[in-house]
mmCIF file of C-alpha atoms in Angstrom:
data_model
loop_
_atom_site.group_PDB
_atom_site.id
_atom_site.type_symbol
_atom_site.label_atom_id
_atom_site.label_comp_id
_atom_site.label_asym_id
_atom_site.label_seq_id
_atom_site.Cartn_x
_atom_site.Cartn_y
_atom_site.Cartn_z
ATOM 1 C CA MET A 8 -5.445 -32.444 -14.273
ATOM 2 C CA GLU A 9 -7.097 -33.597 -11.086
ATOM 3 C CA LEU A 10 -3.873 -33.378 -9.034
ATOM 4 C CA LEU A 11 -3.088 -29.886 -10.314
ATOM 5 C CA GLY A 12 -6.618 -28.732 -9.458
ATOM 6 C CA LYS A 13 -6.325 -30.072 -5.923
ATOM 7 C CA GLN A 14 -2.910 -28.477 -5.398
ATOM 8 C CA ALA A 15 -4.162 -25.120 -6.653
ATOM 9 C CA ALA A 16 -7.228 -25.455 -4.439
ATOM 10 C CA TRP A 17 -5.101 -26.059 -1.348
ATOM 11 C CA VAL A 18 -2.850 -23.111 -2.242
ATOM 12 C CA LEU A 19 -5.893 -20.829 -2.540
ATOM 13 C CA ILE A 20 -7.342 -22.113 0.728
ATOM 14 C CA GLY A 21 -3.992 -21.617 2.470
ATOM 15 C CA GLN A 22 -3.592 -18.102 1.052
ATOM 16 C CA GLY A 23 -7.120 -17.279 2.088
ATOM 17 C CA ALA A 24 -6.629 -18.544 5.628
ATOM 18 C CA LEU A 25 -3.378 -16.584 6.004
ATOM 19 C CA ALA A 26 -5.012 -13.416 4.671
ATOM 20 C CA ILE A 27 -7.894 -13.784 7.117
ATOM 21 C CA VAL A 28 -5.473 -14.257 10.019
ATOM 22 C CA LEU A 29 -3.375 -11.277 8.874
ATOM 23 C CA GLY A 30 -6.498 -9.135 8.555
ATOM 24 C CA ALA A 31 -7.620 -10.113 12.042
ATOM 25 C CA ILE A 32 -4.193 -9.226 13.455
ATOM 26 C CA VAL A 33 -4.247 -5.836 11.704
ATOM 27 C CA LEU A 34 -7.749 -5.112 13.016
ATOM 28 C CA THR A 35 -6.741 -6.181 16.527
ATOM 29 C CA TRP A 36 -3.586 -4.020 16.634
ATOM 30 C CA PRO A 37 -3.985 -1.212 14.070
ATOM 31 C CA GLY A 38 -1.534 1.100 15.858
ATOM 32 C CA LEU A 39 1.201 -1.523 15.885
ATOM 33 C CA THR A 40 0.451 -2.260 12.224
ATOM 34 C CA VAL A 41 0.935 1.388 11.304
ATOM 35 C CA ALA A 42 4.151 1.522 13.323
ATOM 36 C CA ALA A 43 5.356 -1.693 11.637
ATOM 37 C CA PHE A 44 4.691 -0.236 8.175
ATOM 38 C CA ALA A 45 6.606 2.896 9.140
ATOM 39 C CA LEU A 46 9.427 0.823 10.620
ATOM 40 C CA VAL A 47 9.767 -1.275 7.453
ATOM 41 C CA TRP A 48 9.852 1.899 5.371
ATOM 42 C CA GLY A 49 12.420 3.406 7.740
ATOM 43 C CA ILE A 50 14.679 0.374 7.395
ATOM 44 C CA TYR A 51 14.296 0.564 3.622
ATOM 45 C CA ALA A 52 15.152 4.289 3.598
ATOM 46 C CA LEU A 53 18.190 3.639 5.793
ATOM 47 C CA VAL A 54 19.517 0.802 3.615
ATOM 48 C CA ASP A 55 18.740 2.697 0.406
ATOM 49 C CA GLY A 56 20.441 5.800 1.787
ATOM 50 C CA ILE A 57 23.569 3.830 2.668
ATOM 51 C CA GLY A 58 23.607 2.383 -0.850
ATOM 52 C CA GLU A 59 23.228 5.785 -2.503
ATOM 53 C CA LEU A 60 25.862 7.336 -0.260
ATOM 54 C CA ALA A 61 28.277 4.503 -1.073
ATOM 55 C CA LEU A 62 27.553 4.839 -4.778
ATOM 56 C CA GLY A 63 28.062 8.595 -4.642
ATOM 57 C CA ALA A 64 31.281 8.240 -2.650
ATOM 58 C CA THR A 65 32.767 5.749 -5.112
ATOM 59 C CA SER A 66 31.667 7.556 -8.287
ATOM 60 C CA ALA A 67 34.451 10.108 -8.612
ATOM 61 C CA GLY A 68 33.996 12.339 -11.657
ATOM 62 C CA VAL A 69 30.453 11.117 -12.389
ATOM 63 C CA GLN A 70 27.848 13.780 -13.122
ATOM 64 C CA GLY A 71 25.167 13.817 -10.425
ATOM 65 C CA ARG A 72 27.508 12.429 -7.790
ATOM 66 C CA GLY A 73 26.610 15.257 -5.404
ATOM 67 C CA TRP A 74 22.914 14.422 -5.704
ATOM 68 C CA LEU A 75 23.611 10.776 -4.904
ATOM 69 C CA ILE A 76 25.534 11.782 -1.797
ATOM 70 C CA PHE A 77 22.823 14.268 -0.768
ATOM 71 C CA SER A 78 20.042 11.723 -1.393
ATOM 72 C CA GLY A 79 21.992 9.073 0.502
ATOM 73 C CA ILE A 80 22.462 11.310 3.536
ATOM 74 C CA LEU A 81 18.773 12.291 3.403
ATOM 75 C CA GLY A 82 17.736 8.617 3.249
ATOM 76 C CA ILE A 83 19.986 7.716 6.181
ATOM 77 C CA VAL A 84 18.662 10.574 8.308
ATOM 78 C CA ALA A 85 15.031 9.795 7.402
ATOM 79 C CA GLY A 86 15.578 6.102 8.088
ATOM 80 C CA ILE A 87 17.125 6.723 11.500
ATOM 81 C CA ILE A 88 14.320 9.113 12.486
ATOM 82 C CA VAL A 89 11.634 6.631 11.437
ATOM 83 C CA VAL A 90 13.322 3.607 13.025
ATOM 84 C CA PHE A 91 13.645 5.374 16.381
ATOM 85 C CA ASN A 92 10.168 6.952 16.313
ATOM 86 C CA PRO A 93 7.841 4.908 14.066
ATOM 87 C CA PHE A 94 4.549 6.153 15.583
ATOM 88 C CA MET A 95 5.313 9.822 14.953
ATOM 89 C CA SER A 96 6.788 8.972 11.572
ATOM 90 C CA ALA A 97 3.633 7.131 10.526
ATOM 91 C CA ALA A 98 1.610 10.267 11.177
ATOM 92 C CA VAL A 99 4.109 12.358 9.223
ATOM 93 C CA LEU A 100 4.073 9.895 6.314
ATOM 94 C CA THR A 101 0.279 10.029 6.317
ATOM 95 C CA TRP A 102 0.465 13.834 6.299
ATOM 96 C CA VAL A 103 2.817 13.685 3.291
ATOM 97 C CA LEU A 104 0.412 11.268 1.592
ATOM 98 C CA GLY A 105 -2.378 13.769 2.255
ATOM 99 C CA ILE A 106 -0.421 16.578 0.619
ATOM 100 C CA TRP A 107 0.299 14.344 -2.352
ATOM 101 C CA LEU A 108 -3.407 13.467 -2.643
ATOM 102 C CA ILE A 109 -4.318 17.169 -2.637
ATOM 103 C CA VAL A 110 -1.744 18.084 -5.292
ATOM 104 C CA HIS A 111 -2.604 15.051 -7.417
ATOM 105 C CA GLY A 112 -6.314 15.781 -7.040
ATOM 106 C CA VAL A 113 -5.861 19.377 -8.217
ATOM 107 C CA PHE A 114 -4.046 18.154 -11.336
ATOM 108 C CA VAL A 115 -6.664 15.473 -12.013
ATOM 109 C CA PHE A 116 -9.418 18.058 -11.505
ATOM 110 C CA ALA A 117 -7.807 20.571 -13.858
ATOM 111 C CA GLY A 118 -6.900 17.922 -16.410
ATOM 112 C CA GLY A 119 -10.445 16.607 -16.448
ATOM 113 C CA PHE A 120 -11.704 19.781 -18.082
ATOM 114 C CA SER A 121 -9.492 19.168 -21.127
ATOM 115 C CA LEU A 122 -11.207 15.864 -21.916
ATOM 116 C CA PRO A 123 -13.818 15.813 -24.671
ATOM 117 C CA GLY A 124 -17.478 15.070 -24.072
ATOM 118 C CA ASN A 125 -19.474 14.511 -20.922
ATOM 119 C CA HIS A 126 -17.114 11.862 -19.584
ATOM 120 C CA LYS A 127 -14.825 14.572 -18.240
ATOM 121 C CA TRP A 128 -17.088 15.030 -15.237
ATOM 122 C CA TRP A 129 -16.096 11.609 -13.895
ATOM 123 C CA VAL A 130 -12.472 12.693 -13.901
ATOM 124 C CA VAL A 131 -13.289 16.132 -12.471
ATOM 125 C CA VAL A 132 -15.279 14.577 -9.621
ATOM 126 C CA SER A 133 -12.505 12.064 -8.935
ATOM 127 C CA GLY A 134 -10.097 15.009 -8.610
ATOM 128 C CA VAL A 135 -12.405 16.642 -6.086
ATOM 129 C CA LEU A 136 -12.611 13.382 -4.110
ATOM 130 C CA LEU A 137 -8.811 13.115 -4.060
ATOM 131 C CA VAL A 138 -8.552 16.672 -2.720
ATOM 132 C CA ILE A 139 -11.136 15.915 -0.022
ATOM 133 C CA ALA A 140 -9.338 12.693 0.972
ATOM 134 C CA GLY A 141 -6.042 14.569 1.073
ATOM 135 C CA ALA A 142 -7.523 17.302 3.248
ATOM 136 C CA ILE A 143 -8.828 14.677 5.675
ATOM 137 C CA PHE A 144 -5.375 13.053 5.802
ATOM 138 C CA VAL A 145 -3.628 16.399 6.416
ATOM 139 C CA ALA A 146 -6.125 17.467 9.086
ATOM 140 C CA ASN A 147 -6.017 14.108 10.924
ATOM 141 C CA PRO A 148 -2.813 12.227 10.037
ATOM 142 C CA ALA A 149 -2.781 9.834 13.000
ATOM 143 C CA GLU A 150 -6.448 8.913 12.564
ATOM 144 C CA ALA A 151 -5.960 8.571 8.797
ATOM 145 C CA ALA A 152 -3.054 6.180 9.357
ATOM 146 C CA LEU A 153 -5.222 4.054 11.649
ATOM 147 C CA SER A 154 -8.049 4.190 9.117
ATOM 148 C CA LEU A 155 -5.701 2.894 6.436
ATOM 149 C CA ALA A 156 -4.704 0.047 8.746
ATOM 150 C CA PHE A 157 -8.374 -0.823 9.315
ATOM 151 C CA LEU A 158 -9.010 -0.643 5.565
ATOM 152 C CA LEU A 159 -6.084 -2.973 4.878
ATOM 153 C CA GLY A 160 -7.253 -5.335 7.623
ATOM 154 C CA TRP A 161 -10.754 -5.601 6.194
ATOM 155 C CA LEU A 162 -9.374 -5.875 2.668
ATOM 156 C CA ALA A 163 -7.178 -8.793 3.753
ATOM 157 C CA ILE A 164 -10.131 -10.549 5.393
ATOM 158 C CA VAL A 165 -12.417 -10.088 2.379
ATOM 159 C CA TRP A 166 -9.659 -11.183 0.006
ATOM 160 C CA GLY A 167 -8.992 -14.188 2.235
ATOM 161 C CA ILE A 168 -12.639 -15.192 2.179
ATOM 162 C CA PHE A 169 -12.732 -14.949 -1.627
ATOM 163 C CA CYS A 170 -9.534 -17.035 -1.956
ATOM 164 C CA THR A 171 -10.848 -19.654 0.442
ATOM 165 C CA VAL A 172 -14.190 -19.907 -1.356
ATOM 166 C CA ALA A 173 -12.410 -20.078 -4.730
ATOM 167 C CA GLY A 174 -10.162 -22.843 -3.411
ATOM 168 C CA ILE A 175 -13.108 -24.839 -2.115
ATOM 169 C CA ALA A 176 -14.949 -24.385 -5.424
ATOM 170 C CA LEU A 177 -11.850 -25.492 -7.330
ATOM 171 C CA MET A 178 -11.506 -28.542 -5.111
ATOM 172 C CA ILE A 179 -15.157 -29.500 -5.648
ATOM 173 C CA GLY A 180 -14.711 -28.973 -9.406
ATOM 174 C CA ALA A 181 -11.564 -31.135 -9.448
ATOM 175 C CA ARG A 182 -13.409 -33.914 -7.587
ATOM 176 C CA ARG A 183 -16.270 -33.770 -10.078
ATOM 177 C CA VAL A 184 -13.900 -33.944 -13.028
ATOM 178 C CA GLY A 185 -12.022 -36.826 -11.379
ATOM 179 C CA SER A 186 -15.204 -38.793 -10.735
ATOM 180 C CA GLN A 187 -16.325 -38.397 -14.377
ATOM 181 C CA LEU A 188 -13.093 -39.904 -15.769
#
């Protein structure tokens, strides 16, 4: 029991330290972080597009084959655009996220009115907040992308602190249990 507690404690401390370092890097270079996220997505879209195109090309007589080929070509084109221009693509992706937030918020807002009782107002207000967040993203996509990077950086640091503290507490608890045996 004592050995397992110490191992888990060191894992938590290590995870916490890495998260704090990652958060500090993100906060130091938020623009590069946003570009890196876009680049990773672009590579994914490119690889996924190649896979769908290959699947569509080798699926003779299969219903939906045309959609696979179309989706594959779209993924390849999107991936190439993002890989060669990740900064602009990050702003565009944030703009798309903003549109999604607006549409989703409208549906949440409208759906909230169909709920029974006074609890519906929580859902209605959350829909309004989603629409507002979406409007901010659409109006300022580059700044919104940087804001998301800052949010993720701070989230990583806070999470890292909690993991580190939990690991230290677990280690102290394992020592106490070991000394009582």
